[in-house]
Coordinates of C-alpha atoms in Angstrom, one line a residue:
Chain A
M1 CA 27.5 65.5 58.7
S2 CA 27.9 67.9 55.9
I3 CA 29.4 71.3 56.1
D4 CA 27.7 74.1 54.2
K5 CA 29.0 77.5 53.2
D6 CA 27.8 79.2 56.4
T7 CA 29.6 76.6 58.6
A8 CA 32.8 77.1 56.5
A9 CA 32.5 80.8 57.1
R10 CA 32.0 80.3 60.8
V11 CA 35.0 78.0 61.1
A12 CA 37.1 80.5 59.2
K13 CA 36.0 83.2 61.6
L14 CA 36.9 81.1 64.6
A15 CA 40.3 80.4 63.1
R16 CA 40.8 84.1 62.4
I17 CA 41.6 83.5 58.8
K18 CA 40.0 85.7 56.2
V19 CA 38.3 83.7 53.5
E20 CA 36.6 85.5 50.5
E21 CA 33.0 84.9 50.0
D22 CA 33.5 83.3 46.6
A23 CA 36.1 80.8 48.1
L24 CA 33.7 79.4 50.7
P25 CA 31.9 76.7 48.5
A26 CA 35.3 75.1 47.5
L27 CA 36.4 75.3 51.1
A28 CA 33.2 73.6 52.4
E29 CA 33.8 70.9 49.8
E30 CA 37.4 70.2 51.0
F31 CA 36.2 70.1 54.6
N32 CA 33.5 67.5 53.6
T33 CA 36.1 65.3 51.9
I34 CA 38.3 65.3 55.0
L35 CA 35.5 64.9 57.4
G36 CA 34.1 62.1 55.3
F37 CA 37.4 60.3 55.7
I38 CA 37.4 61.0 59.5
E39 CA 33.9 59.5 59.8
Q40 CA 35.4 56.0 59.7
L41 CA 36.3 56.5 63.4
N42 CA 32.6 55.9 64.2
E43 CA 33.1 52.2 63.3
V44 CA 35.4 51.8 66.3
D45 CA 34.0 50.6 69.6
V46 CA 35.6 53.0 72.1
E47 CA 33.3 52.1 75.0
G48 CA 35.3 52.3 78.2
V49 CA 38.5 53.6 76.6
E50 CA 40.0 56.7 78.1
P51 CA 41.1 59.4 75.6
M52 CA 44.9 59.4 75.5
T53 CA 46.5 62.3 77.2
S54 CA 50.2 61.2 77.1
V55 CA 51.7 58.7 74.8
T56 CA 54.5 57.8 77.3
P57 CA 53.5 56.9 80.8
Q58 CA 54.9 59.9 82.5
K59 CA 53.7 62.6 84.7
L60 CA 54.4 66.2 83.8
K61 CA 57.2 67.4 86.0
R62 CA 56.8 70.2 88.4
R63 CA 59.2 72.8 89.0
V64 CA 59.7 75.5 91.7
D65 CA 57.5 78.5 91.0
V66 CA 60.2 81.1 90.7
V67 CA 61.4 83.5 88.0
S68 CA 64.1 81.7 86.0
D69 CA 64.5 84.1 83.1
G70 CA 63.8 87.7 82.2
D71 CA 65.2 91.2 81.6
Q72 CA 65.3 90.5 77.8
Q73 CA 62.9 93.1 76.5
D74 CA 65.0 94.0 73.5
K75 CA 65.2 90.4 72.5
V76 CA 61.5 89.7 73.0
L77 CA 60.7 92.7 70.8
A78 CA 63.4 92.2 68.2
N79 CA 61.2 90.3 65.8
A80 CA 58.0 92.4 66.3
P81 CA 56.5 93.9 63.1
D82 CA 55.8 97.0 65.0
A83 CA 57.4 97.7 68.4
R84 CA 57.4 101.1 70.1
E85 CA 58.7 102.3 73.4
G86 CA 59.3 98.8 74.8
F87 CA 55.8 97.6 73.7
F88 CA 54.2 95.5 70.9
A89 CA 52.1 98.0 68.9
V90 CA 48.8 96.9 67.4
P91 CA 45.8 98.6 65.8
K92 CA 43.2 100.1 68.1
V93 CA 41.5 97.3 70.2
V94 CA 38.8 99.3 72.0
E95 CA 36.4 101.7 70.2
Chain B
M1 CA 91.3 63.7 48.0
T2 CA 88.2 64.9 46.1
D3 CA 84.5 64.6 46.7
L4 CA 84.8 64.7 50.4
N5 CA 81.1 65.6 50.5
K6 CA 80.3 62.0 49.5
L7 CA 81.7 60.6 52.7
T8 CA 79.5 59.1 55.4
L9 CA 79.6 60.7 58.9
A10 CA 81.5 57.6 60.2
D11 CA 84.1 57.7 57.5
A12 CA 84.6 61.5 57.6
R13 CA 84.9 61.2 61.4
D14 CA 87.6 58.5 61.1
K15 CA 89.6 60.5 58.5
L16 CA 89.4 63.7 60.6
R17 CA 90.7 61.9 63.6
A18 CA 93.4 60.2 61.6
K19 CA 94.4 63.7 60.3
E20 CA 93.9 62.6 56.7
I21 CA 91.6 65.5 56.1
T22 CA 90.6 68.7 57.9
S23 CA 87.1 69.9 58.7
V24 CA 87.7 73.1 56.6
E25 CA 88.5 70.9 53.6
L26 CA 85.5 68.8 54.2
T27 CA 83.3 71.8 54.7
E28 CA 84.5 73.6 51.6
S29 CA 83.7 70.5 49.6
C30 CA 80.2 70.5 50.9
L31 CA 79.8 74.3 50.4
A32 CA 80.8 73.8 46.8
A33 CA 78.2 71.1 46.4
V34 CA 75.6 73.5 48.0
E35 CA 76.6 76.1 45.4
K36 CA 76.0 73.6 42.5
S37 CA 72.7 72.3 43.9
G38 CA 70.3 75.1 43.0
E39 CA 68.1 73.0 40.8
L40 CA 67.3 70.7 43.7
N41 CA 66.2 73.7 45.8
A42 CA 67.2 71.7 49.0
F43 CA 69.2 74.5 50.8
V44 CA 67.1 77.6 51.3
H45 CA 69.2 79.7 53.6
N46 CA 73.0 79.1 53.3
T47 CA 75.3 79.8 56.2
P48 CA 78.9 79.4 54.7
E49 CA 80.3 81.9 57.2
I50 CA 79.0 80.0 60.2
A51 CA 80.1 76.7 58.6
L52 CA 83.7 77.9 58.1
T53 CA 83.9 79.3 61.6
Q54 CA 82.6 76.1 63.1
A55 CA 85.0 74.1 60.9
K56 CA 88.0 76.0 62.0
A57 CA 87.0 75.6 65.6
A58 CA 86.5 71.9 65.0
D59 CA 90.0 71.6 63.5
A60 CA 91.4 73.2 66.6
R61 CA 89.6 70.7 68.8
L62 CA 90.8 67.8 66.6
A63 CA 94.4 69.1 66.7
E64 CA 94.1 69.1 70.6
G65 CA 92.7 65.6 70.5
D66 CA 89.4 66.8 71.9
A67 CA 87.1 65.5 69.3
P68 CA 83.4 64.9 70.3
A69 CA 81.1 62.7 68.3
M70 CA 80.2 65.0 65.5
C71 CA 83.4 67.1 65.5
G72 CA 83.9 68.8 62.2
L73 CA 81.1 67.1 60.4
P74 CA 79.0 69.3 58.0
I75 CA 75.2 68.9 58.2
G76 CA 72.1 70.6 57.0
V77 CA 69.3 71.7 59.3
K78 CA 65.6 71.6 58.5
D79 CA 64.0 75.0 58.4
L80 CA 61.7 74.0 61.3
F81 CA 64.6 74.3 63.9
C82 CA 65.1 77.7 65.4
T83 CA 68.8 78.6 64.8
K84 CA 70.1 81.7 66.5
G85 CA 70.4 84.7 64.1
V86 CA 69.6 82.5 61.1
P87 CA 66.2 82.6 59.2
S88 CA 64.0 79.9 60.7
Q89 CA 60.7 80.1 58.8
A90 CA 59.2 76.6 58.8
A91 CA 58.9 77.3 55.0
S92 CA 56.1 79.7 55.7
R93 CA 55.5 83.2 54.5
I94 CA 54.1 84.1 58.0
L95 CA 57.7 83.7 59.5
E96 CA 59.4 85.7 56.9
G97 CA 62.2 87.8 58.4
F98 CA 62.1 85.9 61.7
L99 CA 65.5 85.7 63.2
P100 CA 65.4 83.6 66.4
E101 CA 67.2 85.1 69.5
Y102 CA 67.8 81.5 70.7
E103 CA 69.0 78.1 69.5
S104 CA 66.9 74.9 69.5
T105 CA 68.1 72.3 72.0
V106 CA 68.7 69.8 69.2
T107 CA 70.9 72.0 67.1
Q108 CA 72.7 73.2 70.3
N109 CA 73.4 69.6 71.1
L110 CA 74.7 69.0 67.7
F111 CA 76.9 72.1 67.9
D112 CA 78.2 71.1 71.3
A113 CA 79.1 67.8 69.6
G114 CA 81.1 69.7 67.1
S115 CA 78.8 69.7 64.0
V116 CA 79.2 72.3 61.3
M117 CA 76.0 73.9 59.9
L118 CA 75.9 74.5 56.1
G119 CA 72.5 76.0 56.1
K120 CA 68.8 75.5 56.4
L121 CA 66.8 73.0 54.4
N122 CA 63.5 73.1 52.5
M123 CA 60.4 71.4 53.8
D124 CA 56.6 71.5 53.6
E125 CA 55.1 74.6 55.3
F126 CA 54.9 73.9 59.0
A127 CA 55.8 70.3 58.2
M128 CA 52.3 69.8 56.7
G129 CA 52.7 67.8 53.6
S130 CA 54.1 64.6 52.0
S131 CA 55.8 66.0 48.9
N132 CA 57.5 69.3 49.8
E133 CA 55.0 71.1 47.5
T134 CA 53.5 73.3 50.2
S135 CA 56.7 75.2 50.8
V136 CA 57.0 79.0 50.4
Y137 CA 60.4 78.4 48.9
G138 CA 58.9 76.2 46.1
N139 CA 59.4 72.5 45.6
A140 CA 62.5 70.7 46.7
V141 CA 63.4 68.2 43.9
N142 CA 64.4 64.6 44.3
P143 CA 67.9 63.9 42.9
W144 CA 66.6 60.5 41.6
R145 CA 64.9 60.2 38.2
R146 CA 62.9 57.5 36.5
G147 CA 65.5 56.1 34.2
N148 CA 66.3 58.7 31.5
D149 CA 63.1 60.5 32.0
D150 CA 63.9 64.1 33.2
A151 CA 60.5 64.6 34.9
K152 CA 61.1 66.1 38.3
L153 CA 60.1 63.9 41.2
T154 CA 59.2 64.7 44.8
P155 CA 61.8 64.0 47.5
G156 CA 58.8 63.3 49.8
G157 CA 57.9 65.4 52.8
S158 CA 57.8 67.1 54.9
S159 CA 61.6 66.8 55.4
G160 CA 62.1 66.9 51.6
G161 CA 65.0 69.3 51.5
S162 CA 66.8 67.2 54.1
A163 CA 66.3 64.0 52.1
A164 CA 67.3 65.6 48.8
A165 CA 70.4 67.1 50.3
V166 CA 71.6 63.9 51.9
A167 CA 70.8 61.7 48.9
A168 CA 72.6 64.1 46.6
D169 CA 75.7 64.2 48.8
I170 CA 75.4 67.9 49.4
C171 CA 75.8 67.4 53.1
L172 CA 76.9 64.4 55.1
A173 CA 73.6 64.3 57.1
A174 CA 70.7 66.4 58.0
T175 CA 68.1 66.9 60.7
G176 CA 64.5 66.1 60.1
T177 CA 61.3 66.0 62.0
D178 CA 58.5 63.5 61.9
T179 CA 54.9 64.0 62.9
G180 CA 53.2 61.4 60.8
G181 CA 56.1 60.1 58.6
S182 CA 58.0 63.2 57.7
I183 CA 61.4 61.7 58.2
R184 CA 60.7 58.1 57.1
Q185 CA 58.7 58.7 53.9
P186 CA 61.3 61.2 52.4
A187 CA 64.1 58.9 53.5
A188 CA 62.4 56.0 51.6
F189 CA 61.8 58.2 48.5
T190 CA 65.5 59.2 48.2
G191 CA 67.3 56.0 49.2
I192 CA 68.6 57.1 52.6
V193 CA 68.1 56.2 56.2
G194 CA 65.8 58.1 58.6
I195 CA 64.8 57.4 62.1
K196 CA 62.1 58.9 64.2
P197 CA 63.0 58.1 67.8
T198 CA 60.7 57.4 70.7
Y199 CA 58.5 60.4 71.6
G200 CA 60.5 62.3 74.3
R201 CA 63.9 61.2 73.2
C202 CA 64.8 64.5 71.5
S203 CA 63.8 67.8 72.9
R204 CA 61.2 69.7 71.0
W205 CA 62.3 73.1 72.5
G206 CA 63.0 75.5 69.7
V207 CA 61.4 73.3 67.0
V208 CA 58.5 75.1 65.5
A209 CA 55.5 73.2 66.8
F210 CA 53.0 71.4 64.4
A211 CA 51.3 68.7 66.6
S212 CA 53.1 68.6 69.9
S213 CA 52.0 65.1 71.0
L214 CA 53.4 63.6 67.8
D215 CA 56.4 65.8 66.7
Q216 CA 59.9 64.3 67.1
A217 CA 63.2 65.2 65.6
G218 CA 65.5 62.7 64.2
P219 CA 68.5 62.3 61.9
M220 CA 68.5 61.6 58.1
T221 CA 71.7 59.9 57.0
K222 CA 73.5 57.9 54.4
S223 CA 73.8 54.7 56.6
V224 CA 72.4 53.2 59.8
R225 CA 75.7 53.7 61.5
D226 CA 75.5 57.4 60.8
A227 CA 71.9 57.4 62.1
A228 CA 73.2 55.9 65.4
I229 CA 76.0 58.5 65.6
M230 CA 73.8 61.5 65.0
L231 CA 70.8 60.4 67.1
E232 CA 73.0 60.0 70.1
A233 CA 74.3 63.6 69.6
M234 CA 70.8 65.0 69.1
A235 CA 69.0 63.2 72.0
G236 CA 68.9 63.8 75.7
H237 CA 66.9 65.2 78.5
D238 CA 66.0 68.9 78.4
A239 CA 64.4 70.7 81.2
K240 CA 62.9 73.1 78.7
D241 CA 60.7 70.5 77.1
S242 CA 58.4 69.0 79.8
T243 CA 57.8 65.9 77.7
S244 CA 61.5 65.2 77.2
A245 CA 62.4 61.9 78.9
E246 CA 64.8 61.8 81.8
L247 CA 66.7 58.8 80.5
A248 CA 70.3 58.3 79.7
V249 CA 71.1 58.1 76.0
P250 CA 73.0 54.9 75.3
N251 CA 76.0 54.6 72.9
F252 CA 73.9 53.6 70.0
E253 CA 76.8 53.0 67.7
A254 CA 78.4 50.5 70.1
M255 CA 75.1 48.5 69.8
L256 CA 75.6 47.9 66.1
T257 CA 76.8 44.3 66.1
G258 CA 74.7 43.1 63.2
D259 CA 73.8 40.0 65.3
I260 CA 70.0 39.5 65.3
K261 CA 69.9 35.8 66.0
G262 CA 66.8 34.8 67.9
K263 CA 65.2 38.2 67.5
K264 CA 61.4 38.1 67.0
I265 CA 60.3 40.1 64.0
G266 CA 56.6 40.7 63.6
I267 CA 54.9 41.0 60.2
P268 CA 51.5 42.8 60.6
K269 CA 48.8 41.4 58.4
E270 CA 46.9 44.7 58.4
Y271 CA 49.7 46.4 56.5
R272 CA 49.0 44.2 53.4
M273 CA 46.7 46.8 51.9
D274 CA 44.3 46.1 49.1
G275 CA 45.9 47.0 45.8
M276 CA 49.4 47.2 47.2
P277 CA 51.8 47.3 44.2
A278 CA 53.6 44.0 43.5
E279 CA 56.9 45.7 43.8
I280 CA 56.2 46.7 47.4
V281 CA 54.9 43.3 48.2
K282 CA 58.1 41.8 46.9
L283 CA 60.3 44.3 48.7
W284 CA 58.6 43.4 51.9
E285 CA 58.9 39.6 51.3
D286 CA 62.6 40.0 50.4
G287 CA 63.3 42.0 53.6
T288 CA 61.5 39.4 55.7
A289 CA 63.6 36.7 54.0
M290 CA 66.8 38.7 54.7
L291 CA 66.0 39.0 58.4
K292 CA 65.2 35.4 58.6
A293 CA 68.4 34.4 56.9
A294 CA 70.2 36.6 59.5
G295 CA 68.8 34.4 62.2
A296 CA 65.7 36.3 63.3
E297 CA 62.4 34.4 64.0
I298 CA 59.6 35.7 61.8
V299 CA 56.1 35.8 63.3
D300 CA 52.7 36.9 61.9
I301 CA 51.1 39.5 64.1
S302 CA 47.9 41.6 64.1
L303 CA 47.5 45.3 64.7
P304 CA 43.8 45.4 64.4
H305 CA 43.2 49.2 64.6
T306 CA 45.7 50.1 61.8
K307 CA 43.0 51.2 59.4
Y308 CA 41.9 53.9 61.9
A309 CA 45.3 55.5 62.4
L310 CA 45.2 57.9 59.5
P311 CA 41.6 59.2 60.3
A312 CA 42.6 59.5 63.9
Y313 CA 45.7 61.4 62.9
Y314 CA 43.7 63.8 60.8
V315 CA 41.7 64.8 63.8
I316 CA 44.5 65.0 66.4
A317 CA 47.2 66.6 64.3
P318 CA 45.0 69.5 62.9
A319 CA 43.5 70.0 66.3
E320 CA 46.9 70.5 67.9
A321 CA 48.1 72.5 64.9
S322 CA 45.1 74.9 65.2
S323 CA 46.1 75.5 68.8
N324 CA 49.9 75.8 68.2
L325 CA 49.5 78.1 65.1
A326 CA 47.2 80.5 67.0
R327 CA 50.5 82.3 68.0
Y328 CA 51.0 83.6 64.4
D329 CA 48.9 86.7 64.8
G330 CA 51.1 89.4 63.3
V331 CA 51.9 90.9 66.8
R332 CA 55.1 89.3 68.1
Y333 CA 57.0 88.1 65.0
G334 CA 56.9 87.4 61.3
H335 CA 54.5 88.8 58.7
R336 CA 51.8 91.4 59.4
A337 CA 49.3 92.3 56.7
T338 CA 49.1 95.9 55.5
L339 CA 45.8 97.2 56.9
A340 CA 43.1 99.3 55.4
Q341 CA 41.8 102.5 57.0
G342 CA 39.7 101.7 60.0
D343 CA 40.8 98.0 60.3
G344 CA 40.9 96.9 63.9
I345 CA 42.8 94.1 65.5
T346 CA 40.5 91.3 64.3
E347 CA 41.0 92.4 60.7
M348 CA 44.7 92.4 61.4
Y349 CA 44.6 88.8 62.6
E350 CA 42.4 87.6 59.8
K351 CA 44.3 89.3 57.0
T352 CA 47.7 88.4 58.4
R353 CA 46.9 84.8 58.7
A354 CA 45.2 84.7 55.3
E355 CA 48.3 86.1 53.7
G356 CA 50.9 84.4 55.7
F357 CA 49.6 80.8 55.6
G358 CA 49.5 78.7 52.5
H359 CA 46.5 76.6 51.4
E360 CA 47.2 73.3 53.2
V361 CA 48.1 75.0 56.4
K362 CA 44.9 77.1 56.4
N363 CA 42.8 74.0 55.7
R364 CA 44.4 72.0 58.5
V365 CA 44.1 74.9 61.0
M366 CA 40.4 75.3 60.1
I367 CA 39.8 71.5 60.3
G368 CA 41.4 71.6 63.7
T369 CA 39.3 74.5 64.7
Y370 CA 36.2 72.7 63.6
V371 CA 36.9 69.4 65.5
L372 CA 37.6 71.3 68.6
S373 CA 34.7 73.6 68.4
A374 CA 31.7 73.4 70.8
G375 CA 29.5 70.5 70.1
F376 CA 32.1 68.5 68.1
Y377 CA 34.9 68.1 70.6
D378 CA 33.6 64.8 71.9
A379 CA 32.5 63.4 68.6
Y380 CA 35.7 64.1 66.8
Y381 CA 38.6 65.0 69.1
N382 CA 37.9 62.8 72.1
R383 CA 36.9 59.9 69.9
A384 CA 40.2 60.2 68.0
R385 CA 42.1 60.2 71.2
R386 CA 40.3 57.0 72.3
V387 CA 41.1 55.4 69.0
R388 CA 44.7 56.5 69.5
A389 CA 44.7 54.7 72.9
L390 CA 43.5 51.5 71.1
I391 CA 46.2 51.9 68.4
K392 CA 48.9 52.1 71.1
K393 CA 47.4 49.1 72.9
D394 CA 47.7 47.1 69.6
F395 CA 51.5 47.7 69.8
D396 CA 51.7 47.1 73.5
D397 CA 50.1 43.7 73.2
V398 CA 52.4 42.7 70.4
F399 CA 55.6 43.7 72.3
A400 CA 54.2 42.1 75.4
A401 CA 54.0 38.8 73.4
G402 CA 57.8 39.0 72.9
V403 CA 58.1 40.7 69.5
D404 CA 61.3 42.8 69.3
A405 CA 60.6 44.7 66.1
I406 CA 58.0 45.0 63.4
L407 CA 58.8 45.1 59.6
T408 CA 56.6 47.0 57.2
P409 CA 57.0 48.9 53.9
A410 CA 57.9 52.5 54.5
T411 CA 55.7 53.9 51.8
P412 CA 52.9 52.6 49.5
S413 CA 54.9 53.6 46.3
A414 CA 58.2 55.0 45.0
A415 CA 58.6 58.8 44.6
F416 CA 55.9 60.4 42.4
G417 CA 56.2 63.3 40.1
L418 CA 56.0 66.9 41.4
G419 CA 52.6 68.2 40.4
E420 CA 51.1 64.7 39.8
M421 CA 48.9 64.8 42.9
N422 CA 47.7 68.4 42.3
D423 CA 44.2 67.4 41.2
A424 CA 43.9 64.5 43.7
D425 CA 41.8 65.1 46.8
P426 CA 43.8 65.8 50.0
V427 CA 43.0 62.3 51.4
K428 CA 45.0 60.7 48.5
M429 CA 48.1 62.6 49.6
Y430 CA 47.5 61.7 53.2
L431 CA 47.7 58.0 52.2
N432 CA 51.5 58.4 51.8
D433 CA 51.8 58.2 55.5
V434 CA 49.6 55.0 55.9
F435 CA 52.5 52.9 57.2
T436 CA 54.3 55.5 59.2
V437 CA 51.5 57.4 61.1
T438 CA 50.7 54.6 63.5
V439 CA 54.2 54.9 64.9
N440 CA 53.7 58.6 65.8
L441 CA 50.3 57.9 67.4
A442 CA 51.9 55.2 69.6
G443 CA 55.0 57.3 70.3
L444 CA 57.4 54.5 69.1
P445 CA 60.7 54.6 67.4
G446 CA 60.6 53.8 63.6
I447 CA 63.4 53.7 61.0
S448 CA 63.3 53.7 57.2
V449 CA 66.1 51.7 55.5
P450 CA 66.6 51.6 51.7
T451 CA 66.5 47.9 50.6
G452 CA 65.6 47.9 46.9
M453 CA 64.6 49.6 43.7
D454 CA 61.4 49.7 41.6
S455 CA 61.3 48.9 37.9
Q456 CA 62.0 52.5 37.0
G457 CA 65.2 52.6 39.0
L458 CA 63.8 54.5 42.0
P459 CA 64.7 53.5 45.6
L460 CA 62.3 51.8 47.9
G461 CA 62.5 51.5 51.7
L462 CA 61.3 49.3 54.5
Q463 CA 60.3 50.4 57.9
L464 CA 61.3 48.8 61.2
I465 CA 59.3 49.7 64.3
G466 CA 60.8 49.1 67.7
R467 CA 59.9 49.0 71.4
P468 CA 59.8 52.4 73.2
W469 CA 63.3 53.6 74.2
E470 CA 65.0 50.7 72.5
E471 CA 66.4 52.7 69.6
G472 CA 69.7 50.9 70.1
D473 CA 68.2 47.4 69.4
L474 CA 66.1 48.9 66.6
L475 CA 69.2 50.4 65.0
N476 CA 71.0 47.0 65.2
T477 CA 68.1 45.2 63.5
A478 CA 68.2 48.0 60.8
Y479 CA 71.9 47.5 60.5
A480 CA 71.5 43.8 59.9
L481 CA 68.8 44.6 57.2
E482 CA 71.1 47.2 55.6
N483 CA 74.0 44.7 55.5
A484 CA 71.8 42.0 53.9
A485 CA 70.1 44.4 51.4
G486 CA 73.4 45.9 50.3
F487 CA 71.8 49.0 48.8
V488 CA 74.6 51.1 47.4
A489 CA 73.0 52.8 44.4
K490 CA 73.3 56.6 44.1
P491 CA 71.4 59.0 41.8
S492 CA 73.5 60.1 38.8
Q493 CA 74.3 63.8 39.0
W494 CA 72.1 65.9 36.6
W495 CA 71.9 69.1 38.6

């Protein structure tokens, strides 16, 4: 499996990270080095082995579905790059 | 008394309780050491006012005879922990200016136990790295040097600032976190002790997430006894972390008897890598002999899937990171890129993340995105999780056969020079974690103990791996190894 420039661009887009056109070949090359390393996993016989979901044998705990926190609008917004009138402000989303 | 900053947690605790010193004196000694440590670049956000306030409160508690485990003891906190009102950036530009409105459970536990916070410590960005060279703050520097050579060496990573600060006696101890070796490798590179507890022992709440199924916090200290004291203070069930174990935390320090007679110590043949340096081979053999002389039974064991641990890790960790780091979008906290006329929300995400993340973080997020993307999820992500199950089974089998702990080298080499790996491909850097990463994948406790030096005068460490939830027994075996090795060397102060 080899990653080309177009695949690298597609992955960058999926990850929402802007990568300049001229940086794509080097990025694709780095991906290929790492994926080449990962390819070793194909040597392992995993027939009948369940993918691990939890490393300790525990069930996720349930809790009562009630409001346990809230009324902290000022704290929630305190670190926002742009907060206005009690909301997070972002550039226009819909044309 | 001078040089109070050079005390261990245990010695400082005893002197505080005996009223020989005060926490304010001890804290001022450490703050002076912080001031002088600029060249190490270990402390990146200093909190002297918080430290002195906490020290005064600790002295008041000590005067009343109400002294909890860490009362009045000055520590450093890795920048990955959210600390209320204090910059908590995970060494990333994308969290520049972020001031948490809350306290991580681990730091809260430490404060409840009376700890004094001197400041925040350098690390690799989002804990992704093995040399502290991916930090937005610049490199942390190892206080150790190769003989008289003044070339700057890495303290390891990702908890590089924590390791450098403890080794240089700037603080008595520090918090670290370990996703693939980030406590144990820097501990080995700087001649200190570092333990990654069983997954679920310490709450992850308020710790900036890298790979949630692997991340664990732990102490980095000057001795095994200190590790026992501090781990007990950090650990415990927390309803805010659904993977936190509902188990009582034992008195780890009380379990340090040094008696390991009859304990079965496994030596895994797969860890004897091709081309392993002779010094590491000897270190490992010497450590084996020490445990044997202390009365342990040495057995050869096999962990057949060891070779596949790093490749599995480099699927699982980036996959989880790509998901965890999706939250850094320039909307709720941290950096937001300056936008051009007409830019919409997608451009804002893409520019913000391109500016805010460093090279290594971007690459891992994108690798993670790739292995989780449609068409590759089964081939990469699910296969890696299957291999992970086999790696864990290797350990389960060995423990079921009666092995109490496993002895391995902590790292494949001593600390290397900063910049030395710049031209190497990323996989070469990943190999730093070859002996430690299996432990994260299996969720086990692992501890690094300094036991020797290389020919250039740099510290080397061995790793002990224990049964799940048996940190007490593991610490006791580490204590026996520490006693036998008698490692007391310190870096000579050049900074």
